[in-house]
Amino acid sequence: MMPAQPAPRVDAGSRRPQLNKGIPMAKSEKTVTIEQIGSPIRRPCIQRATLVGLGLNKMHRRSTLEDTPAVRGMIWKVQHLVRVVEDA
């Protein structure tokens, strides 16, 4: 007897949520500049850790990052604490 073949995996790409919900995309070459506008005081520790992951830790600091889906997801999680700065 031959062993049973495993079932093919279903691609989960179609079930993933859109990560750039209402966040304007940066116009410069695949970078996004964000500024911290809200304090992490009295926020869940995961939001504070997300701000640190974005390179922000104090008010009105700016950070320029690669414009990737992972970074967009982090921005979306703390959208009430940061804003996307449009480069002129």
mmCIF file with all atom_site columns, C-alpha atoms in Angstrom:
data_model
loop_
_atom_site.group_PDB
_atom_site.id
_atom_site.type_symbol
_atom_site.label_atom_id
_atom_site.label_alt_id
_atom_site.label_comp_id
_atom_site.label_asym_id
_atom_site.label_entity_id
_atom_site.label_seq_id
_atom_site.pdbx_PDB_ins_code
_atom_site.Cartn_x
_atom_site.Cartn_y
_atom_site.Cartn_z
_atom_site.occupancy
_atom_site.B_iso_or_equiv
_atom_site.pdbx_formal_charge
_atom_site.auth_seq_id
_atom_site.auth_comp_id
_atom_site.auth_asym_id
_atom_site.auth_atom_id
_atom_site.pdbx_PDB_model_num
ATOM 1  C CA . MET A 1 1  ? 0.000  0.000  0.000  1.00 0.00 ? 1  MET A CA 1
ATOM 2  C CA . MET A 1 2  ? 1.111  3.517  -0.774 1.00 0.00 ? 2  MET A CA 1
ATOM 3  C CA . PRO A 1 3  ? 0.780  6.272  1.834  1.00 0.00 ? 3  PRO A CA 1
ATOM 4  C CA . ALA A 1 4  ? -2.022 8.767  1.265  1.00 0.00 ? 4  ALA A CA 1
ATOM 5  C CA . GLN A 1 5  ? -1.042 12.020 -0.419 1.00 0.00 ? 5  GLN A CA 1
ATOM 6  C CA . PRO A 1 6  ? -1.555 15.160 1.670  1.00 0.00 ? 6  PRO A CA 1
ATOM 7  C CA . ALA A 1 7  ? -4.319 17.502 0.548  1.00 0.00 ? 7  ALA A CA 1
ATOM 8  C CA . PRO A 1 8  ? -3.124 20.579 -1.370 1.00 0.00 ? 8  PRO A CA 1
ATOM 9  C CA . ARG A 1 9  ? -2.891 23.739 0.682  1.00 0.00 ? 9  ARG A CA 1
ATOM 10 C CA . VAL A 1 10 ? -5.365 26.519 0.083  1.00 0.00 ? 10 VAL A CA 1
ATOM 11 C CA . ASP A 1 11 ? -3.740 29.845 -0.703 1.00 0.00 ? 11 ASP A CA 1
ATOM 12 C CA . ALA A 1 12 ? -4.570 32.217 2.156  1.00 0.00 ? 12 ALA A CA 1
ATOM 13 C CA . GLY A 1 13 ? -3.675 35.297 0.117  1.00 0.00 ? 13 GLY A CA 1
ATOM 14 C CA . SER A 1 14 ? -7.257 35.953 -0.897 1.00 0.00 ? 14 SER A CA 1
ATOM 15 C CA . ARG A 1 15 ? -8.463 35.894 2.713  1.00 0.00 ? 15 ARG A CA 1
ATOM 16 C CA . ARG A 1 16 ? -6.048 38.479 4.065  1.00 0.00 ? 16 ARG A CA 1
ATOM 17 C CA . PRO A 1 17 ? -7.407 41.929 4.882  1.00 0.00 ? 17 PRO A CA 1
ATOM 18 C CA . GLN A 1 18 ? -6.348 45.048 3.039  1.00 0.00 ? 18 GLN A CA 1
ATOM 19 C CA . LEU A 1 19 ? -3.672 46.776 5.130  1.00 0.00 ? 19 LEU A CA 1
ATOM 20 C CA . ASN A 1 20 ? -3.855 50.286 3.707  1.00 0.00 ? 20 ASN A CA 1
ATOM 21 C CA . LYS A 1 21 ? -7.376 51.143 4.812  1.00 0.00 ? 21 LYS A CA 1
ATOM 22 C CA . GLY A 1 22 ? -7.704 54.863 4.200  1.00 0.00 ? 22 GLY A CA 1
ATOM 23 C CA . ILE A 1 23 ? -3.997 55.548 4.683  1.00 0.00 ? 23 ILE A CA 1
ATOM 24 C CA . PRO A 1 24 ? -2.635 57.672 1.834  1.00 0.00 ? 24 PRO A CA 1
ATOM 25 C CA . MET A 1 25 ? 0.253  56.075 -0.022 1.00 0.00 ? 25 MET A CA 1
ATOM 26 C CA . ALA A 1 26 ? 3.558  57.949 -0.118 1.00 0.00 ? 26 ALA A CA 1
ATOM 27 C CA . LYS A 1 27 ? 4.422  59.649 -3.404 1.00 0.00 ? 27 LYS A CA 1
ATOM 28 C CA . SER A 1 28 ? 8.193  59.230 -3.113 1.00 0.00 ? 28 SER A CA 1
ATOM 29 C CA . GLU A 1 29 ? 9.948  56.034 -4.165 1.00 0.00 ? 29 GLU A CA 1
ATOM 30 C CA . LYS A 1 30 ? 8.473  53.395 -1.869 1.00 0.00 ? 30 LYS A CA 1
ATOM 31 C CA . THR A 1 31 ? 9.141  55.198 1.396  1.00 0.00 ? 31 THR A CA 1
ATOM 32 C CA . VAL A 1 32 ? 6.682  56.534 3.903  1.00 0.00 ? 32 VAL A CA 1
ATOM 33 C CA . THR A 1 33 ? 7.342  59.253 6.479  1.00 0.00 ? 33 THR A CA 1
ATOM 34 C CA . ILE A 1 34 ? 5.277  59.127 9.650  1.00 0.00 ? 34 ILE A CA 1
ATOM 35 C CA . GLU A 1 35 ? 5.051  61.473 12.618 1.00 0.00 ? 35 GLU A CA 1
ATOM 36 C CA . GLN A 1 36 ? 3.924  60.595 16.121 1.00 0.00 ? 36 GLN A CA 1
ATOM 37 C CA . ILE A 1 37 ? 1.029  62.842 17.154 1.00 0.00 ? 37 ILE A CA 1
ATOM 38 C CA . GLY A 1 38 ? -0.329 60.922 20.154 1.00 0.00 ? 38 GLY A CA 1
ATOM 39 C CA . SER A 1 39 ? 1.145  59.830 23.453 1.00 0.00 ? 39 SER A CA 1
ATOM 40 C CA . PRO A 1 40 ? 1.484  56.120 24.290 1.00 0.00 ? 40 PRO A CA 1
ATOM 41 C CA . ILE A 1 41 ? 0.641  56.875 27.932 1.00 0.00 ? 41 ILE A CA 1
ATOM 42 C CA . ARG A 1 42 ? -2.367 54.795 29.075 1.00 0.00 ? 42 ARG A CA 1
ATOM 43 C CA . ARG A 1 43 ? -2.286 52.713 25.890 1.00 0.00 ? 43 ARG A CA 1
ATOM 44 C CA . PRO A 1 44 ? -1.860 48.945 25.693 1.00 0.00 ? 44 PRO A CA 1
ATOM 45 C CA . CYS A 1 45 ? 1.777  47.841 25.731 1.00 0.00 ? 45 CYS A CA 1
ATOM 46 C CA . ILE A 1 46 ? 1.416  46.307 22.243 1.00 0.00 ? 46 ILE A CA 1
ATOM 47 C CA . GLN A 1 47 ? 0.707  49.785 20.837 1.00 0.00 ? 47 GLN A CA 1
ATOM 48 C CA . ARG A 1 48 ? 3.767  51.193 22.580 1.00 0.00 ? 48 ARG A CA 1
ATOM 49 C CA . ALA A 1 49 ? 5.856  48.342 21.147 1.00 0.00 ? 49 ALA A CA 1
ATOM 50 C CA . THR A 1 50 ? 4.454  49.049 17.678 1.00 0.00 ? 50 THR A CA 1
ATOM 51 C CA . LEU A 1 51 ? 5.537  52.691 17.958 1.00 0.00 ? 51 LEU A CA 1
ATOM 52 C CA . VAL A 1 52 ? 9.042  51.579 18.929 1.00 0.00 ? 52 VAL A CA 1
ATOM 53 C CA . GLY A 1 53 ? 9.037  49.185 15.979 1.00 0.00 ? 53 GLY A CA 1
ATOM 54 C CA . LEU A 1 54 ? 8.202  52.112 13.720 1.00 0.00 ? 54 LEU A CA 1
ATOM 55 C CA . GLY A 1 55 ? 11.142 54.065 15.143 1.00 0.00 ? 55 GLY A CA 1
ATOM 56 C CA . LEU A 1 56 ? 9.012  56.466 17.178 1.00 0.00 ? 56 LEU A CA 1
ATOM 57 C CA . ASN A 1 57 ? 9.139  57.012 20.927 1.00 0.00 ? 57 ASN A CA 1
ATOM 58 C CA . LYS A 1 58 ? 8.535  60.717 21.556 1.00 0.00 ? 58 LYS A CA 1
ATOM 59 C CA . MET A 1 59 ? 5.925  63.196 20.415 1.00 0.00 ? 59 MET A CA 1
ATOM 60 C CA . HIS A 1 60 ? 6.387  64.952 17.055 1.00 0.00 ? 60 HIS A CA 1
ATOM 61 C CA . ARG A 1 61 ? 9.283  62.727 16.025 1.00 0.00 ? 61 ARG A CA 1
ATOM 62 C CA . ARG A 1 62 ? 9.393  61.648 12.385 1.00 0.00 ? 62 ARG A CA 1
ATOM 63 C CA . SER A 1 63 ? 10.557 58.371 10.910 1.00 0.00 ? 63 SER A CA 1
ATOM 64 C CA . THR A 1 64 ? 11.069 57.418 7.256  1.00 0.00 ? 64 THR A CA 1
ATOM 65 C CA . LEU A 1 65 ? 10.529 53.728 6.503  1.00 0.00 ? 65 LEU A CA 1
ATOM 66 C CA . GLU A 1 66 ? 10.134 51.436 3.513  1.00 0.00 ? 66 GLU A CA 1
ATOM 67 C CA . ASP A 1 67 ? 6.574  51.350 2.212  1.00 0.00 ? 67 ASP A CA 1
ATOM 68 C CA . THR A 1 68 ? 5.786  47.657 2.707  1.00 0.00 ? 68 THR A CA 1
ATOM 69 C CA . PRO A 1 69 ? 2.577  45.859 3.705  1.00 0.00 ? 69 PRO A CA 1
ATOM 70 C CA . ALA A 1 70 ? 4.125  45.063 7.105  1.00 0.00 ? 70 ALA A CA 1
ATOM 71 C CA . VAL A 1 71 ? 4.831  48.731 7.817  1.00 0.00 ? 71 VAL A CA 1
ATOM 72 C CA . ARG A 1 72 ? 1.355  49.704 6.567  1.00 0.00 ? 72 ARG A CA 1
ATOM 73 C CA . GLY A 1 73 ? -0.143 47.171 8.974  1.00 0.00 ? 73 GLY A CA 1
ATOM 74 C CA . MET A 1 74 ? 1.825  48.638 11.866 1.00 0.00 ? 74 MET A CA 1
ATOM 75 C CA . ILE A 1 75 ? 0.677  52.148 10.919 1.00 0.00 ? 75 ILE A CA 1
ATOM 76 C CA . TRP A 1 76 ? -2.917 50.940 10.760 1.00 0.00 ? 76 TRP A CA 1
ATOM 77 C CA . LYS A 1 77 ? -2.667 49.457 14.281 1.00 0.00 ? 77 LYS A CA 1
ATOM 78 C CA . VAL A 1 78 ? -1.595 52.811 15.751 1.00 0.00 ? 78 VAL A CA 1
ATOM 79 C CA . GLN A 1 79 ? -3.345 55.137 13.291 1.00 0.00 ? 79 GLN A CA 1
ATOM 80 C CA . HIS A 1 80 ? -4.758 57.160 16.181 1.00 0.00 ? 80 HIS A CA 1
ATOM 81 C CA . LEU A 1 81 ? -1.213 57.917 17.400 1.00 0.00 ? 81 LEU A CA 1
ATOM 82 C CA . VAL A 1 82 ? 0.583  58.671 14.105 1.00 0.00 ? 82 VAL A CA 1
ATOM 83 C CA . ARG A 1 83 ? -0.003 60.508 10.852 1.00 0.00 ? 83 ARG A CA 1
ATOM 84 C CA . VAL A 1 84 ? 1.460  59.971 7.403  1.00 0.00 ? 84 VAL A CA 1
ATOM 85 C CA . VAL A 1 85 ? 3.468  63.011 6.301  1.00 0.00 ? 85 VAL A CA 1
ATOM 86 C CA . GLU A 1 86 ? 3.203  63.817 2.603  1.00 0.00 ? 86 GLU A CA 1
ATOM 87 C CA . ASP A 1 87 ? 6.554  64.675 1.045  1.00 0.00 ? 87 ASP A CA 1
ATOM 88 C CA . ALA A 1 88 ? 6.327  67.695 -1.280 1.00 0.00 ? 88 ALA A CA 1
#
